[in-house]
Amino acid sequence: MTCGCSYVCIAMEALDQLLMACHCQSINLFVESFLKMVAKLLESEKPNLQILGTNSFVKFANIEEDTPSYHRSYDFFVSRFSEMCHSSHDDLEIRTKIRMAGIKGLQGVVRKTVNDELQANIWETQHMDKIVPSLLYNLQQVEETESRSPSPLQTSEKEKENPAELAERCLRELLGRAAYGNIKNAIKPVLMHLDNHSLWEPKVFAIRCFKIIMYSIQPQHSHLVIQQLLGHLDANSKSAATVRAGIVEVLSEAAVIAASGSVGPTVLEVFNTLLRQLRLSIDYELTGTYDSAINIGTKIIKEHEERMFQEAVIKTIGSFASTLPIYQRSEVMLFIMGKVPLPSMHHAMEIGKAGENRNRLTQIMLLKSLLQVSMGFQCNNMLTALPSSFLDPLLSSALMEDAEIRLFVLEILICLIDRHGNRHKISSISTEPDIAVLKLKVDKCSRQDTLFMKKHAQHLYRHIYLSCNEPSNIQTHYEALYFLLVIISIELANEEVVVDLIRLVLGVQEMALNNEDNLPANCLSAMHALCAAYLSLISNLTTVPAFCQHVHEVIETRQKEAPYLLPEDIFTEKPRWSNSMDRIETQLLFLQSKISEVLGGSGYNSDKLSTPYVPQLTDEDRLSKRKSIGETISLQVEVESRNSPEKEEKAPAEEITFETLKKAIVDSVAVEEQERERRRQVVEKFQKAPFEEIAAHCGARATLLQSKLNQIFELTIRPPPSPSGTITAAYGQSQNHSIPVYEMKFPDLCVY
């Protein structure tokens, strides 16, 4: 036997030398006989002959041919080399050599065929389904190989003989040669291999595989891998939560590796798929089954596993968003916000207890996703990046009864507005902030920011004001409200905004004094502490000495007499508040008249500062189930509280009785109903009336308007009569007075 093997080795050596000596024009005449000999060796049961045949094939594969052979087939070699990659020989050393030979053989087949379209197409599914799993199978053995600890002198040799590393190099080479149309055929066997061997649940190997893939393929093809993974996630939508979580984790890692914008042209489709999976997971968690109809034998769903999957999806959404440019992130945020079920005309809310649970879970998960997307969001023009179609529903969520949802909204607003990372510099809430130590980055308010605040400021202030008046608020809510006020002051503030924010905070103080909704003592103390902390910070930022002095005096008085009104006692791990919040002395409060006086002397708008802050009621409050605070505000009645610190400084207010309030509410409802009916009639008329009738109606109104304008112009141009009826000119002559048109003062209604 040994003698026979020696003859075979000599014969193959002769064939190899003959092959290398062949000229390119005549090599095809010899190759067929050569490949038959190699095939015979590979069919042998002797490992050394298999390795010998493989080495000869590799030498042949490295020869570049000028003229391809149209009838040459490599199907047998692909199958045989793949089989050798799965060798299970009893001897570990021989098994390693056979597997190494199989991997080298596959590498030779790839090199021989991948760049020649006239050769056998190695990218066909039948070949990829053999090559890729064979390489992955050897990649799995890396841990077993690494568990052996070779001596330092043997390390380099062992590394060279490691099938896992050779398989990785071969896989990288294969993927690096993949063109656009071949990516799908190369990735599908990877997904099937991970499915068949249950490798999604540990997810370590799956992540390693796709890291190799993402780093090996051409960068412009990255989005194709993402799409393959998303499609596989949809196909496994009824698999176990651990399997789906593994796929999502791999997606997250792939998104981080992919270059910016590599998600491809279907950006929203990526997020749509992830949000759909999030919604399905919520349904699975609530129903306990993967099917709408409960059947015998359905899988048992573990709630904690579904929660882990949901968190993985949210993390992946953030990973994808971090690779996108600002304008696409704005679109994604608007897209996610459109999916949040809100109690308005534009969002469908499910009814019943089960529906309420589903709505709440969906709202929380989508807002968590939105928070992930908003992290690190930086834009120069907030007016275009955060349109009304996004801000309005987001702020509407801030008025919902669920405390957790309100907190998410506040965190999202902080992330969106904080463009310079100042939030993390403010680690604690104190009445003695050291601005120099904080090193806050304060830029001058740009024109775009000014326009943004002119459009959205009052809407934003109103929601901050109403958010303070929630009985279910906890310490975290008031801390978030404080940070939001500070971030607005740093990022978007000019003199007008500073005045509005001070009015807003003083309005919160007044609301805590009145306590019309009977808030608990901890909420009232937190509101007073919030006001103290913010006014202390803003006084340091404005650097108006008299303003700083007044704030400092009130804080010193509180430290001596009422420390439960300061953040140092409230915003701690063990807050201390007083249950007797009914009566607070004047010296413990920040006086609006005093602040208006001192800031007015420094150039701020004193008239506006002296006006109490009263937000307007909108339909949003009714849709979001606001309580009596909304209806109280809608009356716009400026009633001075009996606990007001400035009671002596103002004229006595008109007496308001229960009947007066009741009449005002009834009247306002009736007026609203009449206005709504009038609008409905107008819309119906313009929808159903003939064109001639509408034209005649509009023409009549235009004629009436023109006649009124003519009367106004006549009254304006006509000179007012003097006491003597005439005006004496400088030269003693009597003449009618005529005013030039450019000096006329027209009424406001006439000026456009």
PDB file of C-alpha atoms in Angstrom, residues 371-490:
ATOM      1  CA  LEU A 371     -36.282  58.813  22.683  1.00  0.00           C
ATOM      2  CA  GLN A 372     -33.593  56.570  21.174  1.00  0.00           C
ATOM      3  CA  VAL A 373     -33.849  58.369  17.824  1.00  0.00           C
ATOM      4  CA  SER A 374     -33.729  61.817  19.449  1.00  0.00           C
ATOM      5  CA  MET A 375     -30.503  61.122  21.371  1.00  0.00           C
ATOM      6  CA  GLY A 376     -27.656  63.081  19.854  1.00  0.00           C
ATOM      7  CA  PHE A 377     -30.048  64.976  17.578  1.00  0.00           C
ATOM      8  CA  GLN A 378     -28.383  68.228  16.505  1.00  0.00           C
ATOM      9  CA  CYS A 379     -29.752  70.651  13.953  1.00  0.00           C
ATOM     10  CA  ASN A 380     -29.159  74.270  13.018  1.00  0.00           C
ATOM     11  CA  ASN A 381     -32.723  75.005  11.973  1.00  0.00           C
ATOM     12  CA  MET A 382     -35.212  73.611  14.471  1.00  0.00           C
ATOM     13  CA  LEU A 383     -38.110  75.178  12.612  1.00  0.00           C
ATOM     14  CA  THR A 384     -37.709  72.762   9.710  1.00  0.00           C
ATOM     15  CA  ALA A 385     -36.309  69.833  11.697  1.00  0.00           C
ATOM     16  CA  LEU A 386     -39.198  69.869  14.212  1.00  0.00           C
ATOM     17  CA  PRO A 387     -42.358  70.848  12.327  1.00  0.00           C
ATOM     18  CA  SER A 388     -45.777  71.371  13.906  1.00  0.00           C
ATOM     19  CA  SER A 389     -46.929  68.005  12.584  1.00  0.00           C
ATOM     20  CA  PHE A 390     -44.384  66.434  14.952  1.00  0.00           C
ATOM     21  CA  LEU A 391     -44.405  68.806  17.940  1.00  0.00           C
ATOM     22  CA  ASP A 392     -48.194  69.050  18.298  1.00  0.00           C
ATOM     23  CA  PRO A 393     -48.837  65.329  18.864  1.00  0.00           C
ATOM     24  CA  LEU A 394     -45.687  65.041  20.988  1.00  0.00           C
ATOM     25  CA  LEU A 395     -46.804  67.846  23.287  1.00  0.00           C
ATOM     26  CA  SER A 396     -50.281  66.358  23.318  1.00  0.00           C
ATOM     27  CA  SER A 397     -48.743  63.230  24.849  1.00  0.00           C
ATOM     28  CA  ALA A 398     -47.353  65.411  27.640  1.00  0.00           C
ATOM     29  CA  LEU A 399     -50.901  65.982  28.896  1.00  0.00           C
ATOM     30  CA  MET A 400     -51.906  62.329  29.175  1.00  0.00           C
ATOM     31  CA  GLU A 401     -52.822  60.838  32.531  1.00  0.00           C
ATOM     32  CA  ASP A 402     -50.122  58.156  32.442  1.00  0.00           C
ATOM     33  CA  ALA A 403     -47.120  59.429  34.434  1.00  0.00           C
ATOM     34  CA  GLU A 404     -44.608  57.221  32.612  1.00  0.00           C
ATOM     35  CA  ILE A 405     -45.684  58.558  29.215  1.00  0.00           C
ATOM     36  CA  ARG A 406     -45.401  62.164  30.388  1.00  0.00           C
ATOM     37  CA  LEU A 407     -41.874  61.512  31.638  1.00  0.00           C
ATOM     38  CA  PHE A 408     -40.810  60.057  28.270  1.00  0.00           C
ATOM     39  CA  VAL A 409     -42.154  63.147  26.494  1.00  0.00           C
ATOM     40  CA  LEU A 410     -40.157  65.459  28.765  1.00  0.00           C
ATOM     41  CA  GLU A 411     -36.973  63.450  28.158  1.00  0.00           C
ATOM     42  CA  ILE A 412     -37.559  63.565  24.399  1.00  0.00           C
ATOM     43  CA  LEU A 413     -38.017  67.349  24.463  1.00  0.00           C
ATOM     44  CA  ILE A 414     -34.798  67.758  26.454  1.00  0.00           C
ATOM     45  CA  CYS A 415     -32.854  65.616  23.939  1.00  0.00           C
ATOM     46  CA  LEU A 416     -34.238  67.537  20.958  1.00  0.00           C
ATOM     47  CA  ILE A 417     -33.527  71.005  22.344  1.00  0.00           C
ATOM     48  CA  ASP A 418     -30.174  70.244  23.997  1.00  0.00           C
ATOM     49  CA  ARG A 419     -27.864  70.571  20.996  1.00  0.00           C
ATOM     50  CA  HIS A 420     -24.659  71.336  22.922  1.00  0.00           C
ATOM     51  CA  GLY A 421     -24.735  68.574  25.545  1.00  0.00           C
ATOM     52  CA  ASN A 422     -25.483  70.906  28.467  1.00  0.00           C
ATOM     53  CA  ARG A 423     -27.916  68.458  30.072  1.00  0.00           C
ATOM     54  CA  HIS A 424     -25.134  66.191  31.315  1.00  0.00           C
ATOM     55  CA  LYS A 425     -23.218  69.129  32.780  1.00  0.00           C
ATOM     56  CA  ILE A 426     -26.073  69.855  35.207  1.00  0.00           C
ATOM     57  CA  SER A 427     -25.733  66.844  37.493  1.00  0.00           C
ATOM     58  CA  SER A 428     -27.783  68.170  40.410  1.00  0.00           C
ATOM     59  CA  ILE A 429     -30.485  70.732  41.139  1.00  0.00           C
ATOM     60  CA  SER A 430     -29.380  73.446  43.526  1.00  0.00           C
ATOM     61  CA  THR A 431     -30.190  77.023  44.508  1.00  0.00           C
ATOM     62  CA  GLU A 432     -26.494  77.888  44.419  1.00  0.00           C
ATOM     63  CA  PRO A 433     -25.359  76.940  40.911  1.00  0.00           C
ATOM     64  CA  ASP A 434     -21.776  77.846  40.045  1.00  0.00           C
ATOM     65  CA  ILE A 435     -21.987  78.870  36.402  1.00  0.00           C
ATOM     66  CA  ALA A 436     -18.201  78.889  36.021  1.00  0.00           C
ATOM     67  CA  VAL A 437     -17.889  75.318  37.295  1.00  0.00           C
ATOM     68  CA  LEU A 438     -20.755  74.019  35.149  1.00  0.00           C
ATOM     69  CA  LYS A 439     -19.044  75.303  31.978  1.00  0.00           C
ATOM     70  CA  LEU A 440     -22.324  75.591  30.121  1.00  0.00           C
ATOM     71  CA  LYS A 441     -22.039  76.231  26.408  1.00  0.00           C
ATOM     72  CA  VAL A 442     -24.276  79.221  25.681  1.00  0.00           C
ATOM     73  CA  ASP A 443     -24.496  80.553  22.126  1.00  0.00           C
ATOM     74  CA  LYS A 444     -26.327  83.620  20.916  1.00  0.00           C
ATOM     75  CA  CYS A 445     -29.865  82.799  19.848  1.00  0.00           C
ATOM     76  CA  SER A 446     -29.879  82.486  16.059  1.00  0.00           C
ATOM     77  CA  ARG A 447     -32.517  83.876  13.747  1.00  0.00           C
ATOM     78  CA  GLN A 448     -33.862  80.371  13.078  1.00  0.00           C
ATOM     79  CA  ASP A 449     -34.175  79.699  16.824  1.00  0.00           C
ATOM     80  CA  THR A 450     -35.970  83.010  17.292  1.00  0.00           C
ATOM     81  CA  LEU A 451     -38.475  82.096  14.580  1.00  0.00           C
ATOM     82  CA  PHE A 452     -38.942  78.661  16.146  1.00  0.00           C
ATOM     83  CA  MET A 453     -39.747  80.166  19.539  1.00  0.00           C
ATOM     84  CA  LYS A 454     -42.095  82.749  18.049  1.00  0.00           C
ATOM     85  CA  LYS A 455     -44.073  79.934  16.483  1.00  0.00           C
ATOM     86  CA  HIS A 456     -43.980  77.286  19.213  1.00  0.00           C
ATOM     87  CA  ALA A 457     -43.025  79.015  22.475  1.00  0.00           C
ATOM     88  CA  GLN A 458     -46.515  79.598  23.883  1.00  0.00           C
ATOM     89  CA  HIS A 459     -47.518  76.057  23.011  1.00  0.00           C
ATOM     90  CA  LEU A 460     -44.440  74.746  24.812  1.00  0.00           C
ATOM     91  CA  TYR A 461     -44.893  76.971  27.889  1.00  0.00           C
ATOM     92  CA  ARG A 462     -48.507  75.913  28.202  1.00  0.00           C
ATOM     93  CA  HIS A 463     -47.621  72.223  28.313  1.00  0.00           C
ATOM     94  CA  ILE A 464     -44.870  72.803  30.869  1.00  0.00           C
ATOM     95  CA  TYR A 465     -47.342  74.724  33.019  1.00  0.00           C
ATOM     96  CA  LEU A 466     -50.023  72.059  32.829  1.00  0.00           C
ATOM     97  CA  SER A 467     -47.496  69.247  33.350  1.00  0.00           C
ATOM     98  CA  CYS A 468     -46.630  70.717  36.758  1.00  0.00           C
ATOM     99  CA  ASN A 469     -50.231  70.329  37.896  1.00  0.00           C
ATOM    100  CA  GLU A 470     -50.470  66.532  37.728  1.00  0.00           C
ATOM    101  CA  PRO A 471     -51.209  64.761  41.035  1.00  0.00           C
ATOM    102  CA  SER A 472     -49.461  61.598  39.777  1.00  0.00           C
ATOM    103  CA  ASN A 473     -46.167  63.446  39.285  1.00  0.00           C
ATOM    104  CA  ILE A 474     -43.178  62.192  41.215  1.00  0.00           C
ATOM    105  CA  GLN A 475     -39.777  63.713  41.908  1.00  0.00           C
ATOM    106  CA  THR A 476     -38.417  62.611  38.517  1.00  0.00           C
ATOM    107  CA  HIS A 477     -41.089  64.603  36.658  1.00  0.00           C
ATOM    108  CA  TYR A 478     -40.210  67.874  38.368  1.00  0.00           C
ATOM    109  CA  GLU A 479     -36.496  67.256  37.834  1.00  0.00           C
ATOM    110  CA  ALA A 480     -37.176  66.730  34.118  1.00  0.00           C
ATOM    111  CA  LEU A 481     -39.279  69.910  34.010  1.00  0.00           C
ATOM    112  CA  TYR A 482     -36.433  71.840  35.631  1.00  0.00           C
ATOM    113  CA  PHE A 483     -33.899  70.521  33.121  1.00  0.00           C
ATOM    114  CA  LEU A 484     -36.265  71.370  30.256  1.00  0.00           C
ATOM    115  CA  LEU A 485     -36.623  74.967  31.476  1.00  0.00           C
ATOM    116  CA  VAL A 486     -32.858  75.291  31.855  1.00  0.00           C
ATOM    117  CA  ILE A 487     -32.128  73.838  28.414  1.00  0.00           C
ATOM    118  CA  ILE A 488     -34.636  76.220  26.794  1.00  0.00           C
ATOM    119  CA  SER A 489     -32.979  79.121  28.635  1.00  0.00           C
ATOM    120  CA  ILE A 490     -29.529  78.109  27.373  1.00  0.00           C
TER     121      ILE A 490
END
